[in-house]
Coordinates of C-alpha atoms and ligand atoms in Angstrom, one line a residue:
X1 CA 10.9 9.2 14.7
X2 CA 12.3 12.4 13.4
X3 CA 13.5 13.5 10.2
X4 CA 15.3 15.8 8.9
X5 CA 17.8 17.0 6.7
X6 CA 21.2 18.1 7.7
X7 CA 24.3 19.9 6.3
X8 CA 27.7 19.0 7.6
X9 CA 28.6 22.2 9.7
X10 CA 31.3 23.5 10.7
X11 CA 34.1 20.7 11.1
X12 CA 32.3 18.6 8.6
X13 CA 31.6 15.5 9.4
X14 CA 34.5 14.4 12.2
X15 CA 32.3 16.9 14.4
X16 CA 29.1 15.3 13.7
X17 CA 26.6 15.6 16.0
X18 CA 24.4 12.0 17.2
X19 CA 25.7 9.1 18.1
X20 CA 26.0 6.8 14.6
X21 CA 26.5 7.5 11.0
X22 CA 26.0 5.2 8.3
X23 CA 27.6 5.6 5.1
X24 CA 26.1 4.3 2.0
X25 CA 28.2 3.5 -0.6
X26 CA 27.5 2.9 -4.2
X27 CA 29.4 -0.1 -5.7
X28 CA 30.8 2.3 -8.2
X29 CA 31.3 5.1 -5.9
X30 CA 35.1 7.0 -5.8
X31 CA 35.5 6.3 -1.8
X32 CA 38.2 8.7 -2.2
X33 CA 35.4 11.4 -2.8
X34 CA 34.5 11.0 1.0
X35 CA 35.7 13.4 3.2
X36 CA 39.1 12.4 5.8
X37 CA 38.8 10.0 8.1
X38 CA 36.0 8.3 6.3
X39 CA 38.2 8.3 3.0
X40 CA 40.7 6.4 5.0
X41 CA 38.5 4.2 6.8
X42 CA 36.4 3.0 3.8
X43 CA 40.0 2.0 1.7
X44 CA 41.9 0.2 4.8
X45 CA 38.1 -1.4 5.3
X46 CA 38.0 -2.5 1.3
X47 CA 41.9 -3.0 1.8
X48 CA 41.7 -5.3 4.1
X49 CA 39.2 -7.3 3.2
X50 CA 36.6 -6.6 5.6
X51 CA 34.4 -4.6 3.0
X52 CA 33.8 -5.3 -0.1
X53 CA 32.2 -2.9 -2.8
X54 CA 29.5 -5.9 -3.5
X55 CA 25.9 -4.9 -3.3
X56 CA 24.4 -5.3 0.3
X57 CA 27.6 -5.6 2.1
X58 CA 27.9 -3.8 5.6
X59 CA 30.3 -3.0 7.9
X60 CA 29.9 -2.0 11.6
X61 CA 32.9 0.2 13.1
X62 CA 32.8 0.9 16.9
X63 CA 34.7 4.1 18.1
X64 CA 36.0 5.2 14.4
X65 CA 39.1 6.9 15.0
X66 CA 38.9 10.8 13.7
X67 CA 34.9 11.0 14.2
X68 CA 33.0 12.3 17.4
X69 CA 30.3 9.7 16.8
X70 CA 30.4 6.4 18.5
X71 CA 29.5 4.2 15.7
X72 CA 30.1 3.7 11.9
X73 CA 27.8 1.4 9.6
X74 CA 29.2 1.3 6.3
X75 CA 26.9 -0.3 3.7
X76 CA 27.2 -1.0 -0.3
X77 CA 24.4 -0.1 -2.6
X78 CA 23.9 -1.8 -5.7
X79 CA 23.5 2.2 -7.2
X80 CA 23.2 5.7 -6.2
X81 CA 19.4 5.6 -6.6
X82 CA 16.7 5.7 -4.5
X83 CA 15.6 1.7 -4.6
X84 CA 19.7 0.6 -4.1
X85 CA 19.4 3.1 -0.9
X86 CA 16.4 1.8 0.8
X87 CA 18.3 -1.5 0.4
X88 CA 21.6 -0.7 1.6
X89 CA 20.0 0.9 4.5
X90 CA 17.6 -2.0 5.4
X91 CA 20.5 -4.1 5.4
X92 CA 22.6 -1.3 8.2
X93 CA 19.2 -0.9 10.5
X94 CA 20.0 -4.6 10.5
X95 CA 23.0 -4.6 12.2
X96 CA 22.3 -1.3 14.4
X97 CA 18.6 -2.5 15.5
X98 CA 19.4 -4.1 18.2
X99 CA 22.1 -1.7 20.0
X100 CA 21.5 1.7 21.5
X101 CA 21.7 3.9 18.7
X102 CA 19.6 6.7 19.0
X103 CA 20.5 9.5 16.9
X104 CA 21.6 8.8 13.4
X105 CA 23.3 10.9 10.4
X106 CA 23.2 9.0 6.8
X107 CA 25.2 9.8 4.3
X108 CA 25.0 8.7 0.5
X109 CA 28.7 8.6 -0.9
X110 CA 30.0 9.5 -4.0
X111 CA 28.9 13.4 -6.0
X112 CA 25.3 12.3 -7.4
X113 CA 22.7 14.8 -5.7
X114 CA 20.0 13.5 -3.6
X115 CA 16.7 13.6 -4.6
X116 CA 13.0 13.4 -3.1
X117 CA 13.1 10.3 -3.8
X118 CA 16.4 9.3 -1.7
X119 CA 14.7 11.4 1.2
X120 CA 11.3 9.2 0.8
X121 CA 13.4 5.6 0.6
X122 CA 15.4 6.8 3.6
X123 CA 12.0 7.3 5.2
X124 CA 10.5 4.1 4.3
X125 CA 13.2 2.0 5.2
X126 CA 13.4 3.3 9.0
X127 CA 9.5 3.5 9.5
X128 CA 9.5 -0.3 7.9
X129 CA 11.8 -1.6 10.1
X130 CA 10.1 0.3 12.8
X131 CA 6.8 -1.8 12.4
X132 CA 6.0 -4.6 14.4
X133 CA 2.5 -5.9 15.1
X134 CA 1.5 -6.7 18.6
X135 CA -2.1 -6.1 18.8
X136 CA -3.0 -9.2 19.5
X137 CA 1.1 -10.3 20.8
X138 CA 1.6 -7.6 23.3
X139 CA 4.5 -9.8 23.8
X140 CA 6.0 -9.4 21.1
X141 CA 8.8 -7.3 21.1
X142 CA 8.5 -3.5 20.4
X143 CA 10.4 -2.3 17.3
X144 CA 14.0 -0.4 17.0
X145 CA 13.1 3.8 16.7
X146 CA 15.7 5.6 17.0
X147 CA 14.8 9.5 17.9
X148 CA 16.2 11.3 14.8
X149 CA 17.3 10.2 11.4
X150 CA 19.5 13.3 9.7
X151 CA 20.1 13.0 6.1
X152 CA 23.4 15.0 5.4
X153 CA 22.9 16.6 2.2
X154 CA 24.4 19.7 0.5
X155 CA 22.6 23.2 1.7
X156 CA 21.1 23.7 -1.4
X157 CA 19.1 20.6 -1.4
X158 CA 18.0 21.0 2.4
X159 CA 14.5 22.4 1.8
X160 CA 13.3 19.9 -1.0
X161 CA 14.7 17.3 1.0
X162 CA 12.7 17.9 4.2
X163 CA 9.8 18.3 2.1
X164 CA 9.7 15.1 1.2
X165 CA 11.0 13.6 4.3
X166 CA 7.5 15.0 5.3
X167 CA 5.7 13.2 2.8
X168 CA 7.8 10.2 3.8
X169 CA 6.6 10.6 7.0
X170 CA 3.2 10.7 6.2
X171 CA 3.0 7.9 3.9
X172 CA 5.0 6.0 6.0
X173 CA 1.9 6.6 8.6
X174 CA -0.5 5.1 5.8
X175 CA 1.6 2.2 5.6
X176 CA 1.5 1.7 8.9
X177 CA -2.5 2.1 9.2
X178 CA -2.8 -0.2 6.6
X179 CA -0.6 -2.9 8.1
X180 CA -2.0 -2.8 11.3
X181 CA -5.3 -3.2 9.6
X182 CA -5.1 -6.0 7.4
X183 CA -3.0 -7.7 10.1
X184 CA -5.9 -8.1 12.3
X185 CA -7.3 -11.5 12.4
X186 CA -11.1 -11.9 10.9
X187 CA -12.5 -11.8 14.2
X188 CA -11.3 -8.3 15.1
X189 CA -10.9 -6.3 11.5
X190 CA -14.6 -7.2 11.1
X191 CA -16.6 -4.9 9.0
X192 CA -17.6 -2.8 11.7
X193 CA -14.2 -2.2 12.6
X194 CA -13.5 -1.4 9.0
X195 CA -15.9 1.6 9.9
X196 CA -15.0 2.5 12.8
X197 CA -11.7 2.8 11.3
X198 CA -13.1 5.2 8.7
X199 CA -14.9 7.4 11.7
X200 CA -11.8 7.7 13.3
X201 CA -9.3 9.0 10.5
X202 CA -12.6 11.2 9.7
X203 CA -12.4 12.2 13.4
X204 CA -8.7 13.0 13.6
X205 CA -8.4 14.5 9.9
X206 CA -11.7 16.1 9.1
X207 CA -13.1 13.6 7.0
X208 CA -16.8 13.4 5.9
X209 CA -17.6 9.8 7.0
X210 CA -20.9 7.7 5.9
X211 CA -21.1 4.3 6.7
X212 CA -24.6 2.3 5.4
X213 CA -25.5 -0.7 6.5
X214 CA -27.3 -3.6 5.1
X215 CA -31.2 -1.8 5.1
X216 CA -29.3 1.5 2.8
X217 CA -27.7 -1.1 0.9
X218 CA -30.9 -3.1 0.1
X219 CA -32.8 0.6 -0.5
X220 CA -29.9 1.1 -3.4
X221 CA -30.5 -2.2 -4.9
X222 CA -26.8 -3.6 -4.5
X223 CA -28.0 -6.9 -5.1
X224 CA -24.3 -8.1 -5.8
X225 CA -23.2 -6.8 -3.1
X226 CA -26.0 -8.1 -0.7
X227 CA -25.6 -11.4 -2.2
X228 CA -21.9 -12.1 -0.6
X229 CA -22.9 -11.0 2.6
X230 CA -25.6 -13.0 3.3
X231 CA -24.0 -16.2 4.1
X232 CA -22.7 -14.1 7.4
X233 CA -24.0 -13.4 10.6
X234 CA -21.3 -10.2 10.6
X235 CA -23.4 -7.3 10.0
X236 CA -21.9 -5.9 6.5
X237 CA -20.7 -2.2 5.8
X238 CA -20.6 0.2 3.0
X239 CA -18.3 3.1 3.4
X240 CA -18.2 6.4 2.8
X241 CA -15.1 9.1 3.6
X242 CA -14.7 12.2 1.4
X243 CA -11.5 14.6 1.8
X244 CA -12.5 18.1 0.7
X245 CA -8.9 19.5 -0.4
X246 CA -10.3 21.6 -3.3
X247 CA -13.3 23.6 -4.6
X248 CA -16.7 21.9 -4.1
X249 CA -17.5 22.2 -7.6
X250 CA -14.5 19.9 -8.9
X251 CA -14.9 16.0 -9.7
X252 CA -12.9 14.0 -7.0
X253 CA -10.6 11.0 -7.5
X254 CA -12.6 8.1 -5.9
X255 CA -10.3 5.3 -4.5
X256 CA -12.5 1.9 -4.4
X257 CA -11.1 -0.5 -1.6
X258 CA -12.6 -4.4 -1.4
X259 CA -13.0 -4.7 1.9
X260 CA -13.9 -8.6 2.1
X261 CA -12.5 -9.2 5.9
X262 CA -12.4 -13.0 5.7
X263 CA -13.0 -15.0 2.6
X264 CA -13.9 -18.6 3.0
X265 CA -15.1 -19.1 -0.7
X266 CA -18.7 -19.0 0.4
X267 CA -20.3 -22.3 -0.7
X268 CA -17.4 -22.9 -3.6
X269 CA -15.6 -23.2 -0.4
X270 CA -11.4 -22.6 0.1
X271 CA -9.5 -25.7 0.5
X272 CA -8.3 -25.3 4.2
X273 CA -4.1 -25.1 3.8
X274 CA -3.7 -21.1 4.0
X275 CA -7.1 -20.2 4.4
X276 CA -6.0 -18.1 7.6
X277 CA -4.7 -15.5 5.2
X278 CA -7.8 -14.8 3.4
X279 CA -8.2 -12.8 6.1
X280 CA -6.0 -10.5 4.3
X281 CA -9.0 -10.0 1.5
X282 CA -9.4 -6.3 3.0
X283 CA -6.2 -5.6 1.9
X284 CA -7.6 -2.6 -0.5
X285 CA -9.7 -1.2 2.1
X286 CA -6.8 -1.2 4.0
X287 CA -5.0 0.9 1.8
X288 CA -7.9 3.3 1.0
X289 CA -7.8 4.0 5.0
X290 CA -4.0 3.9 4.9
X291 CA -4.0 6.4 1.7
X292 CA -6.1 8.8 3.4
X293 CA -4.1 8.8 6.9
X294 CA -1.6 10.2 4.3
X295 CA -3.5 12.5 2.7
X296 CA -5.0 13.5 6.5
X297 CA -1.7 14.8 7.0
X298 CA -0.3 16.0 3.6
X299 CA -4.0 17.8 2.6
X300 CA -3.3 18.3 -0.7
X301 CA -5.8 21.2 -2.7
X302 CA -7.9 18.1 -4.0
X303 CA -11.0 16.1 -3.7
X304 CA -10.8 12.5 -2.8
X305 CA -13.6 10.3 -2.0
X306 CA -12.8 6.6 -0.5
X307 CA -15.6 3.7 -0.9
X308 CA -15.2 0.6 0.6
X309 CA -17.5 -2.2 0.5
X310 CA -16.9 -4.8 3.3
X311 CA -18.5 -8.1 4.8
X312 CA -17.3 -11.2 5.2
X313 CA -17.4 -14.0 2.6
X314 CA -18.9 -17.5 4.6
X315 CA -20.9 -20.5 3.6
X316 CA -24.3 -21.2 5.5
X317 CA -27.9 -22.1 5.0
X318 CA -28.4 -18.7 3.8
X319 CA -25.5 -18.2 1.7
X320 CA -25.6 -17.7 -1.8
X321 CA -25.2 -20.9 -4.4
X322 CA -23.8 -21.2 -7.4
X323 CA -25.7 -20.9 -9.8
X324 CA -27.8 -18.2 -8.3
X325 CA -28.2 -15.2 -10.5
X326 CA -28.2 -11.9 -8.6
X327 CA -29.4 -8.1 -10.2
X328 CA -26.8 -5.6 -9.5
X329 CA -27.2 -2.1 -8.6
X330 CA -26.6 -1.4 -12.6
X331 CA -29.5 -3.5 -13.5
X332 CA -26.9 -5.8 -15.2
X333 CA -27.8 -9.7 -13.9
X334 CA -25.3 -11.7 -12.8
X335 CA -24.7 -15.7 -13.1
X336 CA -22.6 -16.3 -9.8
X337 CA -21.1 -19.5 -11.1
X338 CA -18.4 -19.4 -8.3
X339 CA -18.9 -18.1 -5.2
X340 CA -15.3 -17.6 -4.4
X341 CA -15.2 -14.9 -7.3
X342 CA -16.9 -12.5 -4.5
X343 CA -14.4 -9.9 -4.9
X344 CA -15.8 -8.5 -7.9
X345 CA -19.3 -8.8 -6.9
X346 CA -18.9 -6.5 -4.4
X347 CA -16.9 -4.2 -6.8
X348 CA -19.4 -3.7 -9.2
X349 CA -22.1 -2.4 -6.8
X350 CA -19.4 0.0 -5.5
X351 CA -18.2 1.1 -8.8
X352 CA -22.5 1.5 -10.1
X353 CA -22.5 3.8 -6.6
X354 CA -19.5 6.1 -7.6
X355 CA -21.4 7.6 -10.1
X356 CA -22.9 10.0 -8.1
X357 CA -19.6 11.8 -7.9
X358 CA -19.3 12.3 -11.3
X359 CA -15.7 11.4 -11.0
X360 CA -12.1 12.7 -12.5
X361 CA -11.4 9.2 -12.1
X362 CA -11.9 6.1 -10.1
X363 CA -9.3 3.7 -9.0
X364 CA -10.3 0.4 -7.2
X365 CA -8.2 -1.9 -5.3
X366 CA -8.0 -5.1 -4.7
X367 CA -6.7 -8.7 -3.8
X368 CA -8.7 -10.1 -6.8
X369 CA -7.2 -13.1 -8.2
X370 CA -4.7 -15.9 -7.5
X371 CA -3.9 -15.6 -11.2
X372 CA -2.3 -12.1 -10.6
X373 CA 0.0 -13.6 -8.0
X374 CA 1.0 -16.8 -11.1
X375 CA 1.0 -13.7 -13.8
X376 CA 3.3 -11.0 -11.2
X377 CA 4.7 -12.9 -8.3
X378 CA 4.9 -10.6 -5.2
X379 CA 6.6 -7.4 -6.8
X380 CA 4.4 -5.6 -9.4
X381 CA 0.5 -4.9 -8.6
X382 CA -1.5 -6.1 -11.6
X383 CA -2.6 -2.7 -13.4
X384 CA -5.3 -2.4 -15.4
X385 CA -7.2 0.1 -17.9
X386 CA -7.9 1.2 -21.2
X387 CA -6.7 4.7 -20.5
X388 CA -3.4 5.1 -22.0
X389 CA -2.8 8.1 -19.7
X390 CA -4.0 7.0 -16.2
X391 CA -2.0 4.1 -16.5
X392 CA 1.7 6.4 -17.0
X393 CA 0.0 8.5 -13.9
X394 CA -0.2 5.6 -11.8
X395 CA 2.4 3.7 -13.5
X396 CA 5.2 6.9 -12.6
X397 CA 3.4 7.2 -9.4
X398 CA 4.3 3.5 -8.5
X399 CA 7.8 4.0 -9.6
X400 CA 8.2 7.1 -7.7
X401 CA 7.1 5.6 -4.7
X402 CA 8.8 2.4 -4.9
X403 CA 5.5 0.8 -5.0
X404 CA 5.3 -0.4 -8.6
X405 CA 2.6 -1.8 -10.7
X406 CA 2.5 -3.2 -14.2
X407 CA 0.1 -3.0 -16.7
X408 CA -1.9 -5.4 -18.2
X409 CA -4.2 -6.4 -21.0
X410 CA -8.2 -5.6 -21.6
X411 CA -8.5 -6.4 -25.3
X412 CA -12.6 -7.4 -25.7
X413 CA -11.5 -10.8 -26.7
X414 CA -11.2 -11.5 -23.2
X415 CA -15.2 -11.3 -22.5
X416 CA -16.0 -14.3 -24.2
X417 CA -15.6 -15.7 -21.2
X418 CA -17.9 -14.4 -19.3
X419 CA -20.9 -15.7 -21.2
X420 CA -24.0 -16.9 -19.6
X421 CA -27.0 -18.4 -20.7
X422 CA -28.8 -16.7 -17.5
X423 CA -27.6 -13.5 -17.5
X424 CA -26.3 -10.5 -18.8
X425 CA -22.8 -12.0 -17.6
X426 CA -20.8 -15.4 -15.7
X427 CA -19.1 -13.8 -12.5
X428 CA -16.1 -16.3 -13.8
X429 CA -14.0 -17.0 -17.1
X430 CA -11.9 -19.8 -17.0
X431 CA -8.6 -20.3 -15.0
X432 CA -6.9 -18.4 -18.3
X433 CA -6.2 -15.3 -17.9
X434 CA -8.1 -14.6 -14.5
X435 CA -7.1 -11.6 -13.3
X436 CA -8.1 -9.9 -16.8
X437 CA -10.9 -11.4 -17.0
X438 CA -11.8 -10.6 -13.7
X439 CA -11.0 -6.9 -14.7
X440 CA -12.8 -7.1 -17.6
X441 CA -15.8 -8.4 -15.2
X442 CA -15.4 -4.8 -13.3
X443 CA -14.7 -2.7 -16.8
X444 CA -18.6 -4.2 -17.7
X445 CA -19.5 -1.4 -14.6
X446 CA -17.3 1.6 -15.3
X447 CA -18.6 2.8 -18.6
X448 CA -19.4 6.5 -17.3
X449 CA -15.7 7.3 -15.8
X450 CA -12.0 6.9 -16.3
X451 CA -11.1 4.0 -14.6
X452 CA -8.1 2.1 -13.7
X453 CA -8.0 -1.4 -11.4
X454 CA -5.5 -2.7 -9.3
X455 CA -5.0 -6.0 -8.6
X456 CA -2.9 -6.3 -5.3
X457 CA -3.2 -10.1 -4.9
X458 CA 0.5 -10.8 -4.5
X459 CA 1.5 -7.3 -3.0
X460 CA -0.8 -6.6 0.1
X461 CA 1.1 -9.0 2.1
X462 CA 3.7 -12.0 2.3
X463 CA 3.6 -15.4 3.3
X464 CA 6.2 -17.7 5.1
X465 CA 8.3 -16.0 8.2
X466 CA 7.6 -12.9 7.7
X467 CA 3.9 -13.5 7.0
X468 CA 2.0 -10.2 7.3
X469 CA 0.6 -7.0 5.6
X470 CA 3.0 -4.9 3.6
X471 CA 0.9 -1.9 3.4
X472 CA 1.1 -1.7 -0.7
X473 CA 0.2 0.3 -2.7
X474 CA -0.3 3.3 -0.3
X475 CA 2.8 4.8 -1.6
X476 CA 1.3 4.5 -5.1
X477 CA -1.7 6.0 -4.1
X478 CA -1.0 8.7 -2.4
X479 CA 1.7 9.6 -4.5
X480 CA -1.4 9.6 -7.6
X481 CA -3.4 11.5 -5.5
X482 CA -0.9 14.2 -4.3
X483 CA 0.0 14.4 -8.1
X484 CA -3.3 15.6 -8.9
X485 CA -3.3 18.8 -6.6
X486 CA -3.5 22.2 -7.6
Ligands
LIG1 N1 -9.4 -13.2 -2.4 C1 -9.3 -14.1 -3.5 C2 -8.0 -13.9 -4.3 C3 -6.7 -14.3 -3.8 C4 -6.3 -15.6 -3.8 C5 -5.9 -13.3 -3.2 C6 -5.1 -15.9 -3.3 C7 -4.7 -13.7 -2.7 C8 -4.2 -15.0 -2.8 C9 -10.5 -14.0 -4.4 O1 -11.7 -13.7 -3.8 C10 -10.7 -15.4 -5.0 O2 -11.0 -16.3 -4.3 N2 -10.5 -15.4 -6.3 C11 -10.6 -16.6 -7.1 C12 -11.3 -16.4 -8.3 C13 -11.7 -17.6 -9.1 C14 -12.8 -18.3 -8.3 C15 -12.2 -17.2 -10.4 C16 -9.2 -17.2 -7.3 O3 -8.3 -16.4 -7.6 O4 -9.0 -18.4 -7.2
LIG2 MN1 -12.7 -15.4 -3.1
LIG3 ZN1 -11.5 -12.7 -2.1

């Protein structure tokens, strides 16, 4: 799929070139500000009843009369901003994805400029619906692409407005990396595959790559780390990709991914209704990978450094029992008192290993906890640090994107639960407040760094029909990590 942005030549938009325009029209647009025929068209459309100026209305119009192009999807937006057009045009790709149009113009109505943010939504709603995962259902049927997507903007917007149609694009490829990833079934996104996932990106982008297996592991004394993986016969794998976009002497952002391909609960074992989408649980290595498919493309004057600890979390002989108390890399002991709370056990090896980057900052990501899913629901990533300004960064960066996050607490009080009489700390609170105390598990490992977590829990993917991988929070990401480029 192409891109681009377009000005109305000559003839304005009657002469437009491609075979379908869609209009998007903001419920408190002036339709008489659109140029004849459309003025006409949209008021005998809202005049006769066939439209109306509703939020995520649309309208399909075969041979317009006045216009060269064959087609004519009108469609309401609840605003003129960026969020209102992503959903106005998800709802016209709707009607036009299963016809033959190829090459499409889209116009936002009314006199409020576009912005990168427009171009980006426009991007992400095509490249969404675009997306259907067939690796293991060739059947399935391939997606709607159309060739070329013009977005008809004024000529002095043009150049900022392909620029980030670009970085649409190439977050749009992230998403997509990430989906296809965290899509795959346990059996195929093992941790191998996680690595070989890693070696490929580095191979395509010029990435460093590292990936250490279980004897390196045991050498660095990630005895957390060590302890999930050995209920599993699946060979586990820590890895390393750096992207070198600035000086070698400057501290790198370190993205942090869990890469837990398939979490059974261990011995504290998963009741078995859903369990199929804990194979989801590498859903923030999946965006580390997808964030630097982004960056592969955007390479932006910074240094970036992706960890991902993966293995499998399975009950066996060998497997790890509650109870059990574990040394991590840090030297801090740990009472594993669940061993369904793996996610963060794996973490805090990760986040001891980071160190030797002496790090800007490091972000790690994660589906963490049920409780952020009761505490968020399936729109806002759980956010949390002590760092007043990381969290705007990443906080504007979510917005920007369309990808948001929302911050939560990590007042001390919260610690108490962790308490153990056998070590230095439980590897569980209570069921209140989970997801911050499983932060505040993570924060005990992150003292020599700024550091911000995210808890993707309820945004990595949906259940129910539409049950798969949503490729959050690459936008975030990347859009943090392209914010910090010279
Ligand atoms: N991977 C899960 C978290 C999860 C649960 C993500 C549901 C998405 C949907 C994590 O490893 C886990 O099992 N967490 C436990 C923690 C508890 C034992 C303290 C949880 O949330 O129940
Ligand atoms: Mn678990
Ligand atoms: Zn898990």
């Amino acid at each position: 799929m192409d891109f681009r942005s377009q000005t109305a030549g000559a003839g304005g938009l009657a002469k437009l070139s491609g075979d379908t325009l869609v209009v998007v029209l903001p419920v408190d647009a002036d339709a008489q500000s659109l140029e004849s025929p459309l003025n006409e068209l949209v008021a005998d459309a809202l005049a006769a009843g066939d439209l109306q100026l509703k939020p995520g209305r649309t309208l399909y119009i075969h041979r317009p009369p006045g216009l060269k192009v064959r087609r004519v999807v009108l469609a309401t937006a609840a605003d003129a901003g960026a969020k209102a057009l992503r959903n106005a045009l998800a709802s016209a790709i709707g009607l036009l994805k299963n016809g033959p149009a190829k090459q499409l113009g889209v116009l936002l109505a009314g006199d409020t400029g576009l912005t990168a943010e427009h171009a980006e939504a426009l991007v992400a709603a095509f490249s969404d619906a675009a997306y259907v995962y067939r690796h293991t259902k060739p059947s399935a049927q391939p997606a709607w692409e159309p060739q070329r997507v013009s977005l008809l903007c004024a000529k002095t917007e043009a150049r900022a407005l392909d620029a980030a149609l670009a970085r649409g694009s190439a977050i749009a490829e992230g998403v997509r990396v990430a989906r296809e990833c965290a899509n795959r079934p346990g059996n195929h996104c093992t941790p191998s595959f996680l690595a070989e996932q890693a070696r490929e990106l580095g191979q395509q982008h010029g990435f460093k790559v590292e990936v250490l297996d279980r004897r390196a592991v045991e050498k660095l004394g990630m005895g957390a780390f060590l302890a999930v993986a050995q209920g599993s016969e699946e060979p586990l794998r820590f890895i390393v990709m750096k992207h070198e976009g600035a000086g070698r002497g400057e501290a790198p952002v370190v993205l942090v991914g869990k890469g837990i391909t398939f979490d059974t609960g261990g011995i504290s074992i998963k009741p078995a209704a859903e369990m199929d989408e804990m194979k989801f649980d590498m859903g923030g290595a999946a965006s580390v990978l997808g964030t630097f498919a982004a960056i592969g493309r955007l390479k932006p004057k910074v240094n970036v450094v992706g960890v991902i600890p993966a293995c499998e979390n399975m009950p066996d002989g060998r497997a790890v029992k509650p109870g059990d108390v574990v040394t991590s890399m840090s030297g801090q002991t740990i009472e594993i008192l669940n061993t369904d709370a793996e996610g963060r056990l794996i973490l805090c090896d990760a986040l001891t290993y980071v160190e030797r980057f002496k790090p800007a900052v490091v972000i790690d990501i994660a589906t963490l906890t049920g409780a952020c899913v009761i505490a968020l629901g399936h729109h806002r990533s759980g956010l949390f640090t002590a760092d007043d300004e990381l969290a705007q960064a990443l906080e504007l960066s979510g917005q920007a994107a369309l990808d948001p996050c929302w911050r939560m607490p990590l007042d001390e009080e919260y610690d108490e639960a962790l308490k153990s009489n056998f070590a230095d700390m439980g590897n569980v609170g209570g069921r209140a407040g989970g997801a911050v105390t499983a932060a505040m598990f993570l924060r005990k490992f992150t003292g020599k760094y700024r550091w911000a977590h995210l808890d993707i829990a309820g945004t990595a993917w949906k259940s129910g029909a539409a049950k798969g991988a949503t490729g959050r929070p690459v936008p975030l990401l990347t859009h943090f990590v392209l914010g910090r480029a010279r």
